[in-house]
CSV table of C-alpha atoms and ligand atoms in Angstrom, one decimal:
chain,number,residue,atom,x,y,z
A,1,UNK,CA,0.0,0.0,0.0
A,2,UNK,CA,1.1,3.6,-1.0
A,3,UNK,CA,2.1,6.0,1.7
A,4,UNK,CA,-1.2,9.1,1.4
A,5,UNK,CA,-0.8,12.1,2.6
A,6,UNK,CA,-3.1,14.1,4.3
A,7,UNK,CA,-3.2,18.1,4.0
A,8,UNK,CA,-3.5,20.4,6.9
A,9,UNK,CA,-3.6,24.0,6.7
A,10,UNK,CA,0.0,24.2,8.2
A,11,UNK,CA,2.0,21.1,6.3
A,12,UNK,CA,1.7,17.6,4.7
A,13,UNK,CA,1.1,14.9,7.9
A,14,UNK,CA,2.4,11.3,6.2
A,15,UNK,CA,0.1,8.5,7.3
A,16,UNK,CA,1.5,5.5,7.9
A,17,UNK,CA,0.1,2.2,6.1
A,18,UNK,CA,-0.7,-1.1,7.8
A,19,UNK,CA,1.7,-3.1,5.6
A,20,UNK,CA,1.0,-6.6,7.2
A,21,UNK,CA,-0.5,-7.0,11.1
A,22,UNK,CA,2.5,-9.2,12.7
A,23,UNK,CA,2.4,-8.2,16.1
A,24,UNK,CA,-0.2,-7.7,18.4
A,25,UNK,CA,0.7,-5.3,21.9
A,26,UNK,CA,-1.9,-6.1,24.6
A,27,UNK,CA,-1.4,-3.5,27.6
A,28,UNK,CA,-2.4,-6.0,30.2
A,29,UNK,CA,-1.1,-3.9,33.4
A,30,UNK,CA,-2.9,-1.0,31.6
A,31,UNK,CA,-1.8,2.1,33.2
A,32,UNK,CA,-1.1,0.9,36.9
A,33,UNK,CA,2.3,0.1,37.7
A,34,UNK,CA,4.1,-0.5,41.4
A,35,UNK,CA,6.6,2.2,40.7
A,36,UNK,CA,6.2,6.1,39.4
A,37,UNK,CA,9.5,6.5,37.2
A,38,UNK,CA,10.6,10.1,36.6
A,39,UNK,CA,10.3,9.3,33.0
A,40,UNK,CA,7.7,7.2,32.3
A,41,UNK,CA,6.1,8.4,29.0
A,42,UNK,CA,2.8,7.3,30.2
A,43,UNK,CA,2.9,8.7,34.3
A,44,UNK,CA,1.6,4.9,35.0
A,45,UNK,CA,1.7,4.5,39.2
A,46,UNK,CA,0.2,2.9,41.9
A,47,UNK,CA,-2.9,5.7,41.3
A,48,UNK,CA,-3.4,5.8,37.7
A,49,UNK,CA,-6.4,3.8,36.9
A,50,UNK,CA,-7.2,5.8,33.1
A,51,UNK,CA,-6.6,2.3,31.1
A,52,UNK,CA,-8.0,-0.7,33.1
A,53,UNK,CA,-5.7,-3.5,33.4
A,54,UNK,CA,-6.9,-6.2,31.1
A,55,UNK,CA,-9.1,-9.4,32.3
A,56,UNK,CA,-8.2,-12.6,30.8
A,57,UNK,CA,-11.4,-12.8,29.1
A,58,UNK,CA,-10.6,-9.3,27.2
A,59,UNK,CA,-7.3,-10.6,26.0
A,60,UNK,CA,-8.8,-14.0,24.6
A,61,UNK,CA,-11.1,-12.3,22.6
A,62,UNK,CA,-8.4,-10.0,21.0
A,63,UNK,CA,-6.5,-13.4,20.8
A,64,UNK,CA,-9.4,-14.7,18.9
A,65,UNK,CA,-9.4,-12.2,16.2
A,66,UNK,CA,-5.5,-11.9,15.9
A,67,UNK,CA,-5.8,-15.4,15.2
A,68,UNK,CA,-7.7,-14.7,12.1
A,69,UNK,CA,-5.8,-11.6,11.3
A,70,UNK,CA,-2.5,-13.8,10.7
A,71,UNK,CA,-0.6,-12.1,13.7
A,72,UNK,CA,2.8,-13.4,14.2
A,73,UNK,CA,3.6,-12.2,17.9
A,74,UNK,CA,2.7,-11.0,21.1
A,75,UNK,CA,3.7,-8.6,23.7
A,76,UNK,CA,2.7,-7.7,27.0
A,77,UNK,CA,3.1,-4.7,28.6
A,78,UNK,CA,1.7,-2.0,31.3
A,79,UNK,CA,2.1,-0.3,33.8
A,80,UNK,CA,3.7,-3.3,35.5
A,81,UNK,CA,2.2,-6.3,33.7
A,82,UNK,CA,2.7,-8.7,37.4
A,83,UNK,CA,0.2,-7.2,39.0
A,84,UNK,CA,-2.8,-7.8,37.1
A,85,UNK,CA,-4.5,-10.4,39.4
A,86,UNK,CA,-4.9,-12.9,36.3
A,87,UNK,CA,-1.1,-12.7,34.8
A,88,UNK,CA,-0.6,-16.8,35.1
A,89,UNK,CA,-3.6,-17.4,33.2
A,90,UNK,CA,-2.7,-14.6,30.1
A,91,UNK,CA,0.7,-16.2,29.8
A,92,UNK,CA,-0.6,-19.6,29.3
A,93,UNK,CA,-2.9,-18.7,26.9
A,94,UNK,CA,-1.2,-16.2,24.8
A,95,UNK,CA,1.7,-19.0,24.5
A,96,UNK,CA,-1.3,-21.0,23.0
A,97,UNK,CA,-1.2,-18.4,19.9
A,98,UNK,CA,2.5,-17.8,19.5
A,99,UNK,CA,5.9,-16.4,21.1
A,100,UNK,CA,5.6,-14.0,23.6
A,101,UNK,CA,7.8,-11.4,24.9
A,102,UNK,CA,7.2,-10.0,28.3
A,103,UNK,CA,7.8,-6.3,29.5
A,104,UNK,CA,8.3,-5.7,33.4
A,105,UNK,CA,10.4,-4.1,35.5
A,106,UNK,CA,11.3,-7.1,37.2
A,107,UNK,CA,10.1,-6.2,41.0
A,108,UNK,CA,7.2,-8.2,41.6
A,109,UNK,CA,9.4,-11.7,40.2
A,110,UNK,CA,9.4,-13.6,43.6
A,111,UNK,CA,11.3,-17.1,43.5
A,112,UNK,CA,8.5,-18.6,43.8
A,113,UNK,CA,6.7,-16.8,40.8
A,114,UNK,CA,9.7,-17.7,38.4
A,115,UNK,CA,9.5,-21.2,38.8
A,116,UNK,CA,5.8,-21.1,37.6
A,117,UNK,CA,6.7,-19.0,34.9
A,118,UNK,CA,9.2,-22.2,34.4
A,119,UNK,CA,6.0,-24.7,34.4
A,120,UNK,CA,4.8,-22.4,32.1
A,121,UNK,CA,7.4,-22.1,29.5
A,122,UNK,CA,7.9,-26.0,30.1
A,123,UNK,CA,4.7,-26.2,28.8
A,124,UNK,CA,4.4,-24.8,25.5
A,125,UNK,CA,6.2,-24.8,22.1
A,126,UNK,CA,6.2,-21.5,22.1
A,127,UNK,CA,9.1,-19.0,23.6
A,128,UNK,CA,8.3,-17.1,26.0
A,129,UNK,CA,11.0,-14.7,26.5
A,130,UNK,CA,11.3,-11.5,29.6
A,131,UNK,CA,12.8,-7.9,28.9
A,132,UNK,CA,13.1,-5.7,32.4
A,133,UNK,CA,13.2,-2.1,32.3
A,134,UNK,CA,16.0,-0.4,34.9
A,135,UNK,CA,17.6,2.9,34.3
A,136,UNK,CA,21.3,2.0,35.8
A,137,UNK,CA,23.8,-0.7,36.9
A,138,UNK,CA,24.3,1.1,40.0
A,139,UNK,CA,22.0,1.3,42.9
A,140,UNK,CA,21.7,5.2,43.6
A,141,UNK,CA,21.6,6.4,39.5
A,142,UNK,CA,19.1,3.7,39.3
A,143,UNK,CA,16.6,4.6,42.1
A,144,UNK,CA,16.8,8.3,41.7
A,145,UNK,CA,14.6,7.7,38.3
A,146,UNK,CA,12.6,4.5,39.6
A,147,UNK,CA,12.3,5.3,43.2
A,148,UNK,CA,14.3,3.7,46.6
A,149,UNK,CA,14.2,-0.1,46.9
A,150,UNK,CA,13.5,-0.6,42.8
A,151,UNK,CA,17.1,-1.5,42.2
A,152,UNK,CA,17.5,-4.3,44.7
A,153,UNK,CA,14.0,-6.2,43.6
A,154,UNK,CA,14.8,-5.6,40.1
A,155,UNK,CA,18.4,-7.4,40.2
A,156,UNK,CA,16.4,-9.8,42.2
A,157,UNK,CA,13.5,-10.7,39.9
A,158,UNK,CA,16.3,-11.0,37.4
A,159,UNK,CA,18.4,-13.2,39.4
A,160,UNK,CA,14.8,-15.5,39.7
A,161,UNK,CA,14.9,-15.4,36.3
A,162,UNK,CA,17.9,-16.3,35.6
A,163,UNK,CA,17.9,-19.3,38.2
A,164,UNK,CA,14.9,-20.9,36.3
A,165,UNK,CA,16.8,-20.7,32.5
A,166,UNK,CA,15.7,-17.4,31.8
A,167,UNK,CA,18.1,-14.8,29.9
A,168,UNK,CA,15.9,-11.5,30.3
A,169,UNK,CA,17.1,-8.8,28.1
A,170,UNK,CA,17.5,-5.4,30.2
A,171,UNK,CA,15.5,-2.7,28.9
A,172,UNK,CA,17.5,0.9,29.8
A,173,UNK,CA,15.9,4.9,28.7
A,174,UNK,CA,18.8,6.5,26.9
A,175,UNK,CA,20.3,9.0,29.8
A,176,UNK,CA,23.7,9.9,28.2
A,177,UNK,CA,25.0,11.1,24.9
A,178,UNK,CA,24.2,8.1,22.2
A,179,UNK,CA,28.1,8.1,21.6
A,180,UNK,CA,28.4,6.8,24.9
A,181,UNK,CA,25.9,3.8,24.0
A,182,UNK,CA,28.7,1.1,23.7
A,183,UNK,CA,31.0,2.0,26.7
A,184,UNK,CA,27.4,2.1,28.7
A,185,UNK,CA,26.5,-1.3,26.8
A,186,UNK,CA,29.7,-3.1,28.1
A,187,UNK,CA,29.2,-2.1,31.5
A,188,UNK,CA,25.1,-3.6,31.3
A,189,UNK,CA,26.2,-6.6,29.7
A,190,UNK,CA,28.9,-7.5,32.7
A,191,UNK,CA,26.2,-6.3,35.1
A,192,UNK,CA,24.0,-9.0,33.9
A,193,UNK,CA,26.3,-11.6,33.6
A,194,UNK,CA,27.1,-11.1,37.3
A,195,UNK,CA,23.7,-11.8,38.0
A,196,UNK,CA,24.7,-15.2,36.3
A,197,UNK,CA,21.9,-14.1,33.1
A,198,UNK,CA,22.9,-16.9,30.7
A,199,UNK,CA,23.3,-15.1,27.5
A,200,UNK,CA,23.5,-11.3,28.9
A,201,UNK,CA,21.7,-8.8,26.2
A,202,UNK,CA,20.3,-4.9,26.4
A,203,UNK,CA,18.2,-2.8,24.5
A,204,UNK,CA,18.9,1.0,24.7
A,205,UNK,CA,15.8,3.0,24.2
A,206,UNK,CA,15.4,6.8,23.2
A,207,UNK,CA,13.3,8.5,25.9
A,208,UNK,CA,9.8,10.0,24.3
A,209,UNK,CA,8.9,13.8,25.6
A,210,UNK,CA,6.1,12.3,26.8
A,211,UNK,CA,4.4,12.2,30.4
A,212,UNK,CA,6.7,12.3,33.5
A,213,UNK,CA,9.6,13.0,31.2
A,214,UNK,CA,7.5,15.8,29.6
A,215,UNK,CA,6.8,17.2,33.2
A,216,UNK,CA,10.7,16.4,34.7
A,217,UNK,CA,12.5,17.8,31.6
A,218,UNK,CA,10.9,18.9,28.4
A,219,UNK,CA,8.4,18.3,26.3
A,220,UNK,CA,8.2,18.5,22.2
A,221,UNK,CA,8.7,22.0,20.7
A,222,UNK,CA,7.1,23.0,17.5
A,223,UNK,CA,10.1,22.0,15.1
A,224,UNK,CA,9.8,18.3,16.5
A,225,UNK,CA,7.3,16.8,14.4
A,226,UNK,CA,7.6,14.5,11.0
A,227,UNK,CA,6.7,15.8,7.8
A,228,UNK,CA,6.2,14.1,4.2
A,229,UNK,CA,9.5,14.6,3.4
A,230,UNK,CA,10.8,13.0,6.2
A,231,UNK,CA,10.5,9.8,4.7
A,232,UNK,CA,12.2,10.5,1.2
A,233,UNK,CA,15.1,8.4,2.0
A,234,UNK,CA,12.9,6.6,4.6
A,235,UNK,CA,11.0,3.6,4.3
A,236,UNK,CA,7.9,4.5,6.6
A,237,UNK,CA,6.9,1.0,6.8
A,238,UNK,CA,10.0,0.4,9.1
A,239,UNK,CA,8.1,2.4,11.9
A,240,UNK,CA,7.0,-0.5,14.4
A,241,UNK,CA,3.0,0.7,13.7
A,242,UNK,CA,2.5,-0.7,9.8
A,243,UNK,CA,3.4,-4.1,11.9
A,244,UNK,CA,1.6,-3.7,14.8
A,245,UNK,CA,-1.3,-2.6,17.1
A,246,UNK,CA,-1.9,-2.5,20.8
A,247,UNK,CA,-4.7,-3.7,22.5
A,248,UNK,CA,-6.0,-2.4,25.6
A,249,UNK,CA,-9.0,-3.2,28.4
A,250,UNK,CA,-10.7,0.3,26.8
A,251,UNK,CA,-9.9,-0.4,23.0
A,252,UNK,CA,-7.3,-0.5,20.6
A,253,UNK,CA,-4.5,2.1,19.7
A,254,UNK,CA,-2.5,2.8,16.7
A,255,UNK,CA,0.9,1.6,19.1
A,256,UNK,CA,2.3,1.3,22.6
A,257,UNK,CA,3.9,5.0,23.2
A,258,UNK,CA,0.6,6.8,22.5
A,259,UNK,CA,-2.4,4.9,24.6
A,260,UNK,CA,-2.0,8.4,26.4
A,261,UNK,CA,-3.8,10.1,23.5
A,262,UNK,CA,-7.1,9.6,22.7
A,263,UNK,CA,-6.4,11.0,19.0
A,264,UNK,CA,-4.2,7.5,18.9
A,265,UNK,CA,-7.3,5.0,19.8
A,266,UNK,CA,-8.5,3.7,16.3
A,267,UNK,CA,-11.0,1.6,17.1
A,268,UNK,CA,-13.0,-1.2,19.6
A,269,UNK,CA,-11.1,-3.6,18.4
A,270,UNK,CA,-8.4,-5.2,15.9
A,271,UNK,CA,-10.6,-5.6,12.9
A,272,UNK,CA,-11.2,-1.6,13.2
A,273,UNK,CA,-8.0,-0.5,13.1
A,274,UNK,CA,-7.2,-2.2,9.8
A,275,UNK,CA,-6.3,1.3,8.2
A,276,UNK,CA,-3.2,3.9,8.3
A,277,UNK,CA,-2.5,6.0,10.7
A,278,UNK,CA,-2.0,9.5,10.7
A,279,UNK,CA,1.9,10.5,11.8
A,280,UNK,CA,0.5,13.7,13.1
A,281,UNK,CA,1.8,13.4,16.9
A,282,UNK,CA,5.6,14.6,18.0
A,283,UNK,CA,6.6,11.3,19.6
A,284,UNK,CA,6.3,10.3,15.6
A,285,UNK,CA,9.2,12.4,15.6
A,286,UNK,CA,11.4,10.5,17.6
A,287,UNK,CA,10.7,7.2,16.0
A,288,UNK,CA,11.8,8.8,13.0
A,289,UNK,CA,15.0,10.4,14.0
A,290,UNK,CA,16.2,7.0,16.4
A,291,UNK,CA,14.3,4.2,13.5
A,292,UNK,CA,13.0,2.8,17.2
A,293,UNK,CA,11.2,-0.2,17.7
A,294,UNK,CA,9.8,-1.5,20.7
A,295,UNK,CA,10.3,-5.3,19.7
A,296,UNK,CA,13.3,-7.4,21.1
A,297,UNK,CA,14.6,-8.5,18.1
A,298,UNK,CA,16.2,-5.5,16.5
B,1,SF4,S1,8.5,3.4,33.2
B,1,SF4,FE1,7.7,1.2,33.5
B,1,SF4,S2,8.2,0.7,35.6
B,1,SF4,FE2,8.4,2.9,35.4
B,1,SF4,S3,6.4,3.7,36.1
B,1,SF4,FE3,6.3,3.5,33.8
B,1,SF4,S4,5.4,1.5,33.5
B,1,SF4,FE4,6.1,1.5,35.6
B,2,SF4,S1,4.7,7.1,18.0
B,2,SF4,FE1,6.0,5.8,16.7
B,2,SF4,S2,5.0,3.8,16.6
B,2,SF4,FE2,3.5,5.4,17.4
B,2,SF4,S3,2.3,6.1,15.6
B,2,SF4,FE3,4.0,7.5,15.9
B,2,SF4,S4,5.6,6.7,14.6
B,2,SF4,FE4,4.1,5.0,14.9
């Protein structure tokens, strides 16, 4: 499908095709979350109850229909994903459909809830594989973004992890110069293999001007925002949301950075949201400029 274009009075928006639907996002911690990060691009907290965390029921009918719609993967994500009431049950049955990668920041993994996650794994013939968010390798850079105590349970929940054949890829918001990304990488890499992680990987994330980081430091100015010819000598379907869609207990959006905006919710469910999607918001901006993707394997 061709990119269109839509005209505005100030400048050409590009939309953004839905090449092929490969991955579905489910948001099944919705916007609740143990910890209140200084930079969380959605504010999720102990108090922030906007999007519902999902029931099991919700994500097996958006199973259902991704089922039909040829999707490839899954992801779950919040807030913090392990404390929605039901998380045992999702995992089980999303492995029913197909690989699934699992976004937390680690604190809630007890001993004894790793070796479940074990039975579960054990279980299917599908892999289901962990990414945990932390901010730094050492304890005081770490907590001053996630809060006092976050550090120890995180290196905990990834030692659980670890102890029960995990390898959980450690998640980290750019907070240096990008030059500095493979000194920085090294030093995560050693931290995780002295937490005995099998095969010790990271992905370095750009931090979106959205939410707490909006708040904390800045958000978008006026110059930050993608226009047609921003994807000249860009192929726009590289942008994670002509793969994907998320899935939430309150509908479904365009992609996981903007279930903040309403502008960004494109329907009440998958089959509704089979259409591009204008790039008209400034966190469009930033996937541009970095190529991110939220998926593990890039
Ligand atoms: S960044 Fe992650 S761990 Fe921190 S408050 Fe947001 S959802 Fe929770
Ligand atoms: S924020 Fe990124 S993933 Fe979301 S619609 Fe914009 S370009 Fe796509």
């Amino acid at each position: 499908m061709d990119t269109q274009v839509k005209k505005t009075d100030k400048r050409i928006i590009p939309e953004v095709p839905l090449k092929n639907l490969e991955t579905l996002w489910l948001q099944v911690g919705g916007t609740l979350c143990n910890l209140e990060c200084t930079h969380c691009f959605i504010s999720c907290g102990p108090k922030n109850d906007t999007i519902p965390m999902m029931t099991l029921a919700q994500v097996k009918e958006r199973l259902e229909e991704s089922k039909t719609l040829g999707v490839k993967d899954y992801y779950i994500t919040g807030g913090e994903v392990f404390i929605n009431p039901e998380i045992f049950e999702i995992l089980a049955l999303i492995l029913d459909y197909g690989p699934l990668d699992v976004l937390t920041n680690g604190t809630q993994i007890t001993a004894e809830k790793a070796l479940r996650l074990r039975g579960i794994q054990d279980a299917s013939n599908h892999p289901l594989r962990f990414r945990v968010s932390m901010e730094n390798f050492e304890e005081a850079a770490n907590d001053a973004i996630r809060g006092k105590g976050a550090y120890r349970k995180a290196v905990t929940g990834i030692q659980h992890l670890a102890e029960t054949g995990f390898s959980p890829i450690l998640t980290i918001t750019r907070t240096w110069e990008e030059e500095r990304d493979a000194e920085m990488e090294v030093q995560f890499i050693e931290f995780l293999r002295s937490n005995r992680v099998p095969q010790p990987k990271i992905k370095i994330l750009p931090g979106f001007m959205l939410g707490q980081l909006a708040k904390n430091e800045r958000g978008y100015n006026d110059e930050e925002r993608v226009t047609q010819a921003c994807f000249e000598n860009f192929d726009i379907t590289q942008l994670q949301c002509a793969t994907s869609r998320m899935a939430t207990g309150e509908g479904v959006y365009v992609c996981p950075i903007l279930v903040d905006n309403p502008k960004a919710r494109m329907g009440n469910n998958i089959e509704e949201t089979l259409r591009p999607f204008p790039l008209s918001h400034s966190a469009c901006y930033t996937c541009r400029v970095t190529g991110m993707t939220c998926k593990s394997s890039t």
